[in-house]
């Protein structure tokens, strides 16, 4: 069974990531290392490597692998990076980020999800991830400054706290909701302020206040 998942994982990387526009070697390597079947509901394991998000309960979803890969690639991280992940959900994106960066702090506002993710990441041996139960809009000042911030739930605008907690030269990637649709936005922090770069259309659950 284990080998089956491994084969599915390799096929997912080849078809859904390399087959699209994911070229960052470290991102591709990370996706080969994280067992996505461990992050979905038991009954959904056979669909763990399919090209779409899956419900994980509490109104949350584990994002489509390609979108997580795209967000990682946009952040341009390296092995020294410290990353803030907002919306822990299953913990999958945090696990992927932990294979690329040196430290990941992940914030989740639903206590049960935070607890489940914490247990899961501990059981699977991820030692450079800290799961925080709290409000992602506030970021997490104690771990700042961050080299990258990944926001996995849609919001109309970025929180001031995120920009404050980001180092100059760092990036935020988030789904921007304009009342009708969502666009993936890259925010670059420069000495003189922030610059926004638009990527494609996406669909995330809302970031809740
Ligand atoms: N990155 C996740 C996907 C999470 S879905 C994964 O890989 O599985 C979005 C998550 O954001 C949900 O778990 C939801 O509960 C959480 N969320 C919504 N509003 C939030 C807020 N204000 N702060 C932190 N997390 C929030």
JSON list of C-alpha atoms and ligand atoms in Angstrom, two decimals:
[
{"chain": "A", "resi": 1, "resn": "UNK", "atom": "CA", "xyz": [0.00, 0.00, 0.00]},
{"chain": "A", "resi": 2, "resn": "UNK", "atom": "CA", "xyz": [2.85, 2.33, 0.92]},
{"chain": "A", "resi": 3, "resn": "UNK", "atom": "CA", "xyz": [4.43, 1.86, -2.48]},
{"chain": "A", "resi": 4, "resn": "UNK", "atom": "CA", "xyz": [1.12, 2.62, -4.13]},
{"chain": "A", "resi": 5, "resn": "UNK", "atom": "CA", "xyz": [0.99, 6.01, -2.41]},
{"chain": "A", "resi": 6, "resn": "UNK", "atom": "CA", "xyz": [4.59, 6.65, -3.37]},
{"chain": "A", "resi": 7, "resn": "UNK", "atom": "CA", "xyz": [3.80, 5.95, -7.02]},
{"chain": "A", "resi": 8, "resn": "UNK", "atom": "CA", "xyz": [0.73, 8.18, -6.84]},
{"chain": "A", "resi": 9, "resn": "UNK", "atom": "CA", "xyz": [2.85, 10.90, -5.26]},
{"chain": "A", "resi": 10, "resn": "UNK", "atom": "CA", "xyz": [5.42, 10.72, -8.06]},
{"chain": "A", "resi": 11, "resn": "UNK", "atom": "CA", "xyz": [2.67, 10.83, -10.69]},
{"chain": "A", "resi": 12, "resn": "UNK", "atom": "CA", "xyz": [1.08, 13.86, -8.96]},
{"chain": "A", "resi": 13, "resn": "UNK", "atom": "CA", "xyz": [4.37, 15.75, -9.04]},
{"chain": "A", "resi": 14, "resn": "UNK", "atom": "CA", "xyz": [4.99, 14.86, -12.66]},
{"chain": "A", "resi": 15, "resn": "UNK", "atom": "CA", "xyz": [1.51, 15.55, -14.02]},
{"chain": "A", "resi": 16, "resn": "UNK", "atom": "CA", "xyz": [0.01, 18.25, -11.80]},
{"chain": "A", "resi": 17, "resn": "UNK", "atom": "CA", "xyz": [3.14, 20.25, -10.89]},
{"chain": "A", "resi": 18, "resn": "UNK", "atom": "CA", "xyz": [5.87, 19.71, -13.50]},
{"chain": "A", "resi": 19, "resn": "UNK", "atom": "CA", "xyz": [3.13, 19.35, -16.12]},
{"chain": "A", "resi": 20, "resn": "UNK", "atom": "CA", "xyz": [2.04, 22.90, -15.30]},
{"chain": "A", "resi": 21, "resn": "UNK", "atom": "CA", "xyz": [4.42, 25.70, -14.33]},
{"chain": "A", "resi": 22, "resn": "UNK", "atom": "CA", "xyz": [6.10, 24.46, -11.17]},
{"chain": "A", "resi": 23, "resn": "UNK", "atom": "CA", "xyz": [9.85, 24.53, -11.84]},
{"chain": "A", "resi": 24, "resn": "UNK", "atom": "CA", "xyz": [11.35, 25.29, -8.40]},
{"chain": "A", "resi": 25, "resn": "UNK", "atom": "CA", "xyz": [13.43, 22.18, -7.58]},
{"chain": "A", "resi": 26, "resn": "UNK", "atom": "CA", "xyz": [13.04, 22.54, -3.83]},
{"chain": "A", "resi": 27, "resn": "UNK", "atom": "CA", "xyz": [9.27, 22.81, -4.13]},
{"chain": "A", "resi": 28, "resn": "UNK", "atom": "CA", "xyz": [9.11, 19.71, -6.32]},
{"chain": "A", "resi": 29, "resn": "UNK", "atom": "CA", "xyz": [11.36, 17.78, -3.91]},
{"chain": "A", "resi": 30, "resn": "UNK", "atom": "CA", "xyz": [9.19, 18.77, -0.94]},
{"chain": "A", "resi": 31, "resn": "UNK", "atom": "CA", "xyz": [6.07, 17.38, -2.63]},
{"chain": "A", "resi": 32, "resn": "UNK", "atom": "CA", "xyz": [7.83, 14.04, -3.13]},
{"chain": "A", "resi": 33, "resn": "UNK", "atom": "CA", "xyz": [8.56, 13.86, 0.60]},
{"chain": "A", "resi": 34, "resn": "UNK", "atom": "CA", "xyz": [5.22, 14.65, 2.25]},
{"chain": "A", "resi": 35, "resn": "UNK", "atom": "CA", "xyz": [2.64, 11.81, 2.46]},
{"chain": "A", "resi": 36, "resn": "UNK", "atom": "CA", "xyz": [-0.58, 13.66, 1.57]},
{"chain": "A", "resi": 37, "resn": "UNK", "atom": "CA", "xyz": [-2.66, 10.56, 2.43]},
{"chain": "A", "resi": 38, "resn": "UNK", "atom": "CA", "xyz": [-1.83, 11.22, 6.10]},
{"chain": "A", "resi": 39, "resn": "UNK", "atom": "CA", "xyz": [-3.47, 14.67, 5.93]},
{"chain": "A", "resi": 40, "resn": "UNK", "atom": "CA", "xyz": [-6.89, 13.71, 4.55]},
{"chain": "A", "resi": 41, "resn": "UNK", "atom": "CA", "xyz": [-9.80, 11.87, 6.18]},
{"chain": "A", "resi": 42, "resn": "UNK", "atom": "CA", "xyz": [-9.28, 8.11, 6.35]},
{"chain": "A", "resi": 43, "resn": "UNK", "atom": "CA", "xyz": [-12.13, 7.53, 3.87]},
{"chain": "A", "resi": 44, "resn": "UNK", "atom": "CA", "xyz": [-10.58, 9.95, 1.35]},
{"chain": "A", "resi": 45, "resn": "UNK", "atom": "CA", "xyz": [-7.12, 8.40, 1.24]},
{"chain": "A", "resi": 46, "resn": "UNK", "atom": "CA", "xyz": [-7.64, 6.88, -2.17]},
{"chain": "A", "resi": 47, "resn": "UNK", "atom": "CA", "xyz": [-8.19, 10.41, -3.52]},
{"chain": "A", "resi": 48, "resn": "UNK", "atom": "CA", "xyz": [-5.27, 11.95, -1.65]},
{"chain": "A", "resi": 49, "resn": "UNK", "atom": "CA", "xyz": [-3.26, 12.56, -4.83]},
{"chain": "A", "resi": 50, "resn": "UNK", "atom": "CA", "xyz": [-6.07, 13.81, -7.03]},
{"chain": "A", "resi": 51, "resn": "UNK", "atom": "CA", "xyz": [-6.05, 17.26, -8.57]},
{"chain": "A", "resi": 52, "resn": "UNK", "atom": "CA", "xyz": [-8.51, 19.00, -6.22]},
{"chain": "A", "resi": 53, "resn": "UNK", "atom": "CA", "xyz": [-9.09, 20.14, -2.63]},
{"chain": "A", "resi": 54, "resn": "UNK", "atom": "CA", "xyz": [-10.76, 17.77, -0.13]},
{"chain": "A", "resi": 55, "resn": "UNK", "atom": "CA", "xyz": [-12.96, 18.54, 2.86]},
{"chain": "A", "resi": 56, "resn": "UNK", "atom": "CA", "xyz": [-11.26, 17.96, 6.22]},
{"chain": "A", "resi": 57, "resn": "UNK", "atom": "CA", "xyz": [-14.27, 18.95, 8.37]},
{"chain": "A", "resi": 58, "resn": "UNK", "atom": "CA", "xyz": [-15.00, 22.14, 10.37]},
{"chain": "A", "resi": 59, "resn": "UNK", "atom": "CA", "xyz": [-15.67, 23.96, 7.07]},
{"chain": "A", "resi": 60, "resn": "UNK", "atom": "CA", "xyz": [-12.00, 23.64, 6.09]},
{"chain": "A", "resi": 61, "resn": "UNK", "atom": "CA", "xyz": [-10.32, 21.98, 3.12]},
{"chain": "A", "resi": 62, "resn": "UNK", "atom": "CA", "xyz": [-6.87, 20.68, 2.32]},
{"chain": "A", "resi": 63, "resn": "UNK", "atom": "CA", "xyz": [-5.92, 22.74, -0.74]},
{"chain": "A", "resi": 64, "resn": "UNK", "atom": "CA", "xyz": [-5.32, 21.33, -4.22]},
{"chain": "A", "resi": 65, "resn": "UNK", "atom": "CA", "xyz": [-1.64, 20.24, -4.42]},
{"chain": "A", "resi": 66, "resn": "UNK", "atom": "CA", "xyz": [-0.93, 22.51, -7.40]},
{"chain": "A", "resi": 67, "resn": "UNK", "atom": "CA", "xyz": [-2.13, 25.63, -5.58]},
{"chain": "A", "resi": 68, "resn": "UNK", "atom": "CA", "xyz": [0.05, 24.87, -2.54]},
{"chain": "A", "resi": 69, "resn": "UNK", "atom": "CA", "xyz": [3.01, 24.35, -4.90]},
{"chain": "A", "resi": 70, "resn": "UNK", "atom": "CA", "xyz": [2.30, 27.59, -6.74]},
{"chain": "A", "resi": 71, "resn": "UNK", "atom": "CA", "xyz": [2.09, 29.53, -3.46]},
{"chain": "A", "resi": 72, "resn": "UNK", "atom": "CA", "xyz": [5.40, 28.00, -2.29]},
{"chain": "A", "resi": 73, "resn": "UNK", "atom": "CA", "xyz": [7.06, 28.87, -5.58]},
{"chain": "A", "resi": 74, "resn": "UNK", "atom": "CA", "xyz": [5.81, 32.47, -5.43]},
{"chain": "A", "resi": 75, "resn": "UNK", "atom": "CA", "xyz": [7.31, 32.90, -1.94]},
{"chain": "A", "resi": 76, "resn": "UNK", "atom": "CA", "xyz": [10.85, 32.12, -3.24]},
{"chain": "A", "resi": 77, "resn": "UNK", "atom": "CA", "xyz": [12.04, 30.53, 0.01]},
{"chain": "A", "resi": 78, "resn": "UNK", "atom": "CA", "xyz": [15.29, 28.77, 0.81]},
{"chain": "A", "resi": 79, "resn": "UNK", "atom": "CA", "xyz": [16.63, 26.55, 3.57]},
{"chain": "A", "resi": 80, "resn": "UNK", "atom": "CA", "xyz": [17.27, 29.53, 5.87]},
{"chain": "A", "resi": 81, "resn": "UNK", "atom": "CA", "xyz": [13.76, 30.97, 5.58]},
{"chain": "A", "resi": 82, "resn": "UNK", "atom": "CA", "xyz": [11.36, 31.45, 8.47]},
{"chain": "A", "resi": 83, "resn": "UNK", "atom": "CA", "xyz": [7.76, 31.20, 7.29]},
{"chain": "A", "resi": 84, "resn": "UNK", "atom": "CA", "xyz": [4.36, 32.07, 8.72]},
{"chain": "A", "resi": 85, "resn": "UNK", "atom": "CA", "xyz": [1.51, 29.85, 7.47]},
{"chain": "A", "resi": 86, "resn": "UNK", "atom": "CA", "xyz": [-1.98, 31.22, 8.13]},
{"chain": "A", "resi": 87, "resn": "UNK", "atom": "CA", "xyz": [-4.82, 28.67, 8.20]},
{"chain": "A", "resi": 88, "resn": "UNK", "atom": "CA", "xyz": [-3.19, 25.42, 9.32]},
{"chain": "A", "resi": 89, "resn": "UNK", "atom": "CA", "xyz": [-6.16, 23.23, 8.36]},
{"chain": "A", "resi": 90, "resn": "UNK", "atom": "CA", "xyz": [-4.77, 19.72, 7.95]},
{"chain": "A", "resi": 91, "resn": "UNK", "atom": "CA", "xyz": [-1.17, 20.90, 8.33]},
{"chain": "A", "resi": 92, "resn": "UNK", "atom": "CA", "xyz": [-0.25, 19.77, 4.81]},
{"chain": "A", "resi": 93, "resn": "UNK", "atom": "CA", "xyz": [0.96, 23.15, 3.52]},
{"chain": "A", "resi": 94, "resn": "UNK", "atom": "CA", "xyz": [2.98, 23.60, 6.74]},
{"chain": "A", "resi": 95, "resn": "UNK", "atom": "CA", "xyz": [4.56, 20.17, 6.21]},
{"chain": "A", "resi": 96, "resn": "UNK", "atom": "CA", "xyz": [5.51, 21.08, 2.62]},
{"chain": "A", "resi": 97, "resn": "UNK", "atom": "CA", "xyz": [6.92, 24.44, 3.75]},
{"chain": "A", "resi": 98, "resn": "UNK", "atom": "CA", "xyz": [8.92, 22.71, 6.51]},
{"chain": "A", "resi": 99, "resn": "UNK", "atom": "CA", "xyz": [10.81, 20.72, 3.86]},
{"chain": "A", "resi": 100, "resn": "UNK", "atom": "CA", "xyz": [11.81, 23.92, 2.02]},
{"chain": "A", "resi": 101, "resn": "UNK", "atom": "CA", "xyz": [12.41, 26.38, 4.88]},
{"chain": "A", "resi": 102, "resn": "UNK", "atom": "CA", "xyz": [14.18, 26.20, 8.25]},
{"chain": "A", "resi": 103, "resn": "UNK", "atom": "CA", "xyz": [11.20, 27.02, 10.45]},
{"chain": "A", "resi": 104, "resn": "UNK", "atom": "CA", "xyz": [7.43, 27.20, 10.00]},
{"chain": "A", "resi": 105, "resn": "UNK", "atom": "CA", "xyz": [4.94, 28.81, 12.35]},
{"chain": "A", "resi": 106, "resn": "UNK", "atom": "CA", "xyz": [1.36, 27.96, 11.47]},
{"chain": "A", "resi": 107, "resn": "UNK", "atom": "CA", "xyz": [-1.75, 29.62, 12.91]},
{"chain": "A", "resi": 108, "resn": "UNK", "atom": "CA", "xyz": [-5.27, 28.12, 13.04]},
{"chain": "A", "resi": 109, "resn": "UNK", "atom": "CA", "xyz": [-8.38, 29.69, 14.57]},
{"chain": "A", "resi": 110, "resn": "UNK", "atom": "CA", "xyz": [-10.35, 26.45, 15.04]},
{"chain": "A", "resi": 111, "resn": "UNK", "atom": "CA", "xyz": [-9.02, 24.83, 18.19]},
{"chain": "A", "resi": 112, "resn": "UNK", "atom": "CA", "xyz": [-9.90, 21.25, 17.15]},
{"chain": "A", "resi": 113, "resn": "UNK", "atom": "CA", "xyz": [-8.12, 21.61, 13.80]},
{"chain": "A", "resi": 114, "resn": "UNK", "atom": "CA", "xyz": [-5.06, 23.11, 15.48]},
{"chain": "A", "resi": 115, "resn": "UNK", "atom": "CA", "xyz": [-4.96, 20.19, 17.95]},
{"chain": "A", "resi": 116, "resn": "UNK", "atom": "CA", "xyz": [-5.40, 17.53, 15.25]},
{"chain": "A", "resi": 117, "resn": "UNK", "atom": "CA", "xyz": [-2.71, 19.11, 13.06]},
{"chain": "A", "resi": 118, "resn": "UNK", "atom": "CA", "xyz": [-0.31, 19.42, 16.01]},
{"chain": "A", "resi": 119, "resn": "UNK", "atom": "CA", "xyz": [-0.73, 15.72, 16.89]},
{"chain": "A", "resi": 120, "resn": "UNK", "atom": "CA", "xyz": [-0.40, 14.65, 13.27]},
{"chain": "A", "resi": 121, "resn": "UNK", "atom": "CA", "xyz": [2.76, 16.69, 12.59]},
{"chain": "A", "resi": 122, "resn": "UNK", "atom": "CA", "xyz": [4.32, 15.40, 15.80]},
{"chain": "A", "resi": 123, "resn": "UNK", "atom": "CA", "xyz": [3.47, 11.78, 14.96]},
{"chain": "A", "resi": 124, "resn": "UNK", "atom": "CA", "xyz": [4.94, 12.18, 11.47]},
{"chain": "A", "resi": 125, "resn": "UNK", "atom": "CA", "xyz": [8.15, 13.64, 12.90]},
{"chain": "A", "resi": 126, "resn": "UNK", "atom": "CA", "xyz": [8.02, 17.27, 11.70]},
{"chain": "A", "resi": 127, "resn": "UNK", "atom": "CA", "xyz": [10.17, 19.01, 14.29]},
{"chain": "A", "resi": 128, "resn": "UNK", "atom": "CA", "xyz": [10.54, 22.48, 12.73]},
{"chain": "A", "resi": 129, "resn": "UNK", "atom": "CA", "xyz": [6.82, 23.38, 12.76]},
{"chain": "A", "resi": 130, "resn": "UNK", "atom": "CA", "xyz": [5.06, 25.23, 15.56]},
{"chain": "A", "resi": 131, "resn": "UNK", "atom": "CA", "xyz": [1.24, 25.10, 15.55]},
{"chain": "A", "resi": 132, "resn": "UNK", "atom": "CA", "xyz": [-0.42, 28.11, 17.17]},
{"chain": "A", "resi": 133, "resn": "UNK", "atom": "CA", "xyz": [-4.13, 28.29, 18.05]},
{"chain": "A", "resi": 134, "resn": "UNK", "atom": "CA", "xyz": [-5.06, 31.89, 17.36]},
{"chain": "A", "resi": 135, "resn": "UNK", "atom": "CA", "xyz": [-6.31, 34.53, 14.97]},
{"chain": "A", "resi": 136, "resn": "UNK", "atom": "CA", "xyz": [-4.30, 34.64, 11.76]},
{"chain": "A", "resi": 137, "resn": "UNK", "atom": "CA", "xyz": [-5.25, 38.28, 11.12]},
{"chain": "A", "resi": 138, "resn": "UNK", "atom": "CA", "xyz": [-2.86, 39.14, 13.96]},
{"chain": "A", "resi": 139, "resn": "UNK", "atom": "CA", "xyz": [-0.03, 37.13, 12.46]},
{"chain": "A", "resi": 140, "resn": "UNK", "atom": "CA", "xyz": [2.33, 35.90, 15.16]},
{"chain": "A", "resi": 141, "resn": "UNK", "atom": "CA", "xyz": [4.64, 38.65, 16.39]},
{"chain": "A", "resi": 142, "resn": "UNK", "atom": "CA", "xyz": [6.75, 36.39, 18.58]},
{"chain": "A", "resi": 143, "resn": "UNK", "atom": "CA", "xyz": [8.17, 34.56, 15.54]},
{"chain": "A", "resi": 144, "resn": "UNK", "atom": "CA", "xyz": [8.79, 37.67, 13.41]},
{"chain": "A", "resi": 145, "resn": "UNK", "atom": "CA", "xyz": [10.41, 38.78, 11.17]},
{"chain": "A", "resi": 146, "resn": "UNK", "atom": "CA", "xyz": [9.30, 36.32, 8.48]},
{"chain": "A", "resi": 147, "resn": "UNK", "atom": "CA", "xyz": [10.84, 35.73, 5.07]},
{"chain": "A", "resi": 148, "resn": "UNK", "atom": "CA", "xyz": [7.48, 34.62, 3.71]},
{"chain": "A", "resi": 149, "resn": "UNK", "atom": "CA", "xyz": [3.82, 34.51, 4.75]},
{"chain": "A", "resi": 150, "resn": "UNK", "atom": "CA", "xyz": [1.39, 32.06, 3.16]},
{"chain": "A", "resi": 151, "resn": "UNK", "atom": "CA", "xyz": [-2.31, 32.75, 3.69]},
{"chain": "A", "resi": 152, "resn": "UNK", "atom": "CA", "xyz": [-4.57, 29.80, 2.87]},
{"chain": "A", "resi": 153, "resn": "UNK", "atom": "CA", "xyz": [-7.96, 31.51, 3.23]},
{"chain": "A", "resi": 154, "resn": "UNK", "atom": "CA", "xyz": [-9.48, 34.37, 1.24]},
{"chain": "A", "resi": 155, "resn": "UNK", "atom": "CA", "xyz": [-9.59, 37.95, 2.46]},
{"chain": "A", "resi": 156, "resn": "UNK", "atom": "CA", "xyz": [-10.39, 41.33, 0.93]},
{"chain": "A", "resi": 157, "resn": "UNK", "atom": "CA", "xyz": [-7.20, 42.87, 2.14]},
{"chain": "A", "resi": 158, "resn": "UNK", "atom": "CA", "xyz": [-3.98, 41.97, 3.86]},
{"chain": "A", "resi": 159, "resn": "UNK", "atom": "CA", "xyz": [-3.63, 42.62, 7.57]},
{"chain": "A", "resi": 160, "resn": "UNK", "atom": "CA", "xyz": [-1.23, 45.37, 8.68]},
{"chain": "A", "resi": 161, "resn": "UNK", "atom": "CA", "xyz": [0.29, 42.87, 11.12]},
{"chain": "A", "resi": 162, "resn": "UNK", "atom": "CA", "xyz": [1.45, 40.65, 8.24]},
{"chain": "A", "resi": 163, "resn": "UNK", "atom": "CA", "xyz": [3.31, 43.50, 6.55]},
{"chain": "A", "resi": 164, "resn": "UNK", "atom": "CA", "xyz": [4.81, 44.59, 9.88]},
{"chain": "A", "resi": 165, "resn": "UNK", "atom": "CA", "xyz": [5.99, 41.06, 10.66]},
{"chain": "A", "resi": 166, "resn": "UNK", "atom": "CA", "xyz": [7.53, 40.54, 7.20]},
{"chain": "A", "resi": 167, "resn": "UNK", "atom": "CA", "xyz": [11.16, 41.46, 6.59]},
{"chain": "A", "resi": 168, "resn": "UNK", "atom": "CA", "xyz": [12.00, 43.86, 3.74]},
{"chain": "A", "resi": 169, "resn": "UNK", "atom": "CA", "xyz": [12.45, 41.73, 0.61]},
{"chain": "A", "resi": 170, "resn": "UNK", "atom": "CA", "xyz": [10.00, 39.11, 1.91]},
{"chain": "A", "resi": 171, "resn": "UNK", "atom": "CA", "xyz": [6.72, 38.10, 0.29]},
{"chain": "A", "resi": 172, "resn": "UNK", "atom": "CA", "xyz": [3.12, 37.40, 1.29]},
{"chain": "A", "resi": 173, "resn": "UNK", "atom": "CA", "xyz": [0.95, 35.23, -0.93]},
{"chain": "A", "resi": 174, "resn": "UNK", "atom": "CA", "xyz": [-2.81, 35.30, -0.36]},
{"chain": "A", "resi": 175, "resn": "UNK", "atom": "CA", "xyz": [-6.16, 34.79, -2.13]},
{"chain": "A", "resi": 176, "resn": "UNK", "atom": "CA", "xyz": [-7.71, 38.22, -2.57]},
{"chain": "A", "resi": 177, "resn": "UNK", "atom": "CA", "xyz": [-11.52, 38.31, -2.60]},
{"chain": "A", "resi": 178, "resn": "UNK", "atom": "CA", "xyz": [-13.11, 41.30, -4.34]},
{"chain": "A", "resi": 179, "resn": "UNK", "atom": "CA", "xyz": [-16.72, 40.39, -3.53]},
{"chain": "A", "resi": 180, "resn": "UNK", "atom": "CA", "xyz": [-17.14, 38.28, -6.67]},
{"chain": "A", "resi": 181, "resn": "UNK", "atom": "CA", "xyz": [-14.03, 36.24, -7.31]},
{"chain": "A", "resi": 182, "resn": "UNK", "atom": "CA", "xyz": [-10.66, 35.40, -5.83]},
{"chain": "A", "resi": 183, "resn": "UNK", "atom": "CA", "xyz": [-7.22, 36.11, -7.28]},
{"chain": "A", "resi": 184, "resn": "UNK", "atom": "CA", "xyz": [-3.92, 34.82, -5.97]},
{"chain": "A", "resi": 185, "resn": "UNK", "atom": "CA", "xyz": [-1.84, 37.87, -5.05]},
{"chain": "A", "resi": 186, "resn": "UNK", "atom": "CA", "xyz": [1.90, 38.16, -4.36]},
{"chain": "A", "resi": 187, "resn": "UNK", "atom": "CA", "xyz": [2.87, 41.05, -2.10]},
{"chain": "A", "resi": 188, "resn": "UNK", "atom": "CA", "xyz": [6.51, 42.12, -2.07]},
{"chain": "A", "resi": 189, "resn": "UNK", "atom": "CA", "xyz": [7.72, 44.29, 0.82]},
{"chain": "A", "resi": 190, "resn": "UNK", "atom": "CA", "xyz": [10.30, 46.87, -0.27]},
{"chain": "A", "resi": 191, "resn": "UNK", "atom": "CA", "xyz": [12.05, 49.72, 1.57]},
{"chain": "A", "resi": 192, "resn": "UNK", "atom": "CA", "xyz": [9.47, 52.14, 0.19]},
{"chain": "A", "resi": 193, "resn": "UNK", "atom": "CA", "xyz": [6.31, 50.12, 0.72]},
{"chain": "A", "resi": 194, "resn": "UNK", "atom": "CA", "xyz": [4.53, 47.15, -0.82]},
{"chain": "A", "resi": 195, "resn": "UNK", "atom": "CA", "xyz": [4.12, 46.03, -4.41]},
{"chain": "A", "resi": 196, "resn": "UNK", "atom": "CA", "xyz": [1.33, 43.68, -5.53]},
{"chain": "A", "resi": 197, "resn": "UNK", "atom": "CA", "xyz": [1.62, 41.18, -8.37]},
{"chain": "A", "resi": 198, "resn": "UNK", "atom": "CA", "xyz": [-1.50, 39.34, -9.53]},
{"chain": "A", "resi": 199, "resn": "UNK", "atom": "CA", "xyz": [-1.47, 35.64, -10.35]},
{"chain": "A", "resi": 200, "resn": "UNK", "atom": "CA", "xyz": [-4.44, 33.54, -11.49]},
{"chain": "A", "resi": 201, "resn": "UNK", "atom": "CA", "xyz": [-7.95, 32.89, -10.19]},
{"chain": "A", "resi": 202, "resn": "UNK", "atom": "CA", "xyz": [-8.33, 30.63, -7.15]},
{"chain": "A", "resi": 203, "resn": "UNK", "atom": "CA", "xyz": [-10.97, 29.33, -4.72]},
{"chain": "A", "resi": 204, "resn": "UNK", "atom": "CA", "xyz": [-10.37, 29.22, -0.98]},
{"chain": "A", "resi": 205, "resn": "UNK", "atom": "CA", "xyz": [-12.59, 29.18, 2.12]},
{"chain": "A", "resi": 206, "resn": "UNK", "atom": "CA", "xyz": [-12.86, 32.67, 3.70]},
{"chain": "A", "resi": 207, "resn": "UNK", "atom": "CA", "xyz": [-10.49, 33.95, 6.35]},
{"chain": "A", "resi": 208, "resn": "UNK", "atom": "CA", "xyz": [-12.79, 34.45, 9.35]},
{"chain": "A", "resi": 209, "resn": "UNK", "atom": "CA", "xyz": [-12.51, 37.35, 11.77]},
{"chain": "B", "resi": 1, "resn": "LIG", "atom": "N1", "xyz": [-3.27, 25.10, 4.56]},
{"chain": "B", "resi": 1, "resn": "LIG", "atom": "C1", "xyz": [-4.36, 24.17, 4.84]},
{"chain": "B", "resi": 1, "resn": "LIG", "atom": "C2", "xyz": [-5.63, 24.58, 4.14]},
{"chain": "B", "resi": 1, "resn": "LIG", "atom": "C3", "xyz": [-6.48, 25.29, 5.09]},
{"chain": "B", "resi": 1, "resn": "LIG", "atom": "S1", "xyz": [-8.10, 25.79, 4.63]},
{"chain": "B", "resi": 1, "resn": "LIG", "atom": "C4", "xyz": [-3.96, 22.75, 4.51]},
{"chain": "B", "resi": 1, "resn": "LIG", "atom": "O1", "xyz": [-2.89, 22.54, 3.94]},
{"chain": "B", "resi": 1, "resn": "LIG", "atom": "O2", "xyz": [-4.70, 21.83, 4.85]},
{"chain": "B", "resi": 1, "resn": "LIG", "atom": "C5", "xyz": [-8.14, 27.32, 5.50]},
{"chain": "B", "resi": 1, "resn": "LIG", "atom": "C6", "xyz": [-7.98, 27.25, 6.99]},
{"chain": "B", "resi": 1, "resn": "LIG", "atom": "O3", "xyz": [-7.96, 28.59, 7.47]},
{"chain": "B", "resi": 1, "resn": "LIG", "atom": "C7", "xyz": [-9.11, 26.56, 7.73]},
{"chain": "B", "resi": 1, "resn": "LIG", "atom": "O4", "xyz": [-8.59, 25.54, 8.54]},
{"chain": "B", "resi": 1, "resn": "LIG", "atom": "C8", "xyz": [-9.74, 27.67, 8.57]},
{"chain": "B", "resi": 1, "resn": "LIG", "atom": "O5", "xyz": [-10.22, 27.22, 9.82]},
{"chain": "B", "resi": 1, "resn": "LIG", "atom": "C9", "xyz": [-8.56, 28.60, 8.75]},
{"chain": "B", "resi": 1, "resn": "LIG", "atom": "N2", "xyz": [-8.89, 29.98, 9.10]},
{"chain": "B", "resi": 1, "resn": "LIG", "atom": "C10", "xyz": [-9.95, 30.73, 8.72]},
{"chain": "B", "resi": 1, "resn": "LIG", "atom": "N3", "xyz": [-9.89, 31.96, 9.26]},
{"chain": "B", "resi": 1, "resn": "LIG", "atom": "C11", "xyz": [-8.75, 32.01, 10.02]},
{"chain": "B", "resi": 1, "resn": "LIG", "atom": "C12", "xyz": [-8.11, 32.99, 10.84]},
{"chain": "B", "resi": 1, "resn": "LIG", "atom": "N4", "xyz": [-8.63, 34.21, 11.01]},
{"chain": "B", "resi": 1, "resn": "LIG", "atom": "N5", "xyz": [-6.94, 32.66, 11.44]},
{"chain": "B", "resi": 1, "resn": "LIG", "atom": "C13", "xyz": [-6.38, 31.44, 11.29]},
{"chain": "B", "resi": 1, "resn": "LIG", "atom": "N6", "xyz": [-6.93, 30.45, 10.54]},
{"chain": "B", "resi": 1, "resn": "LIG", "atom": "C14", "xyz": [-8.10, 30.74, 9.92]}
]
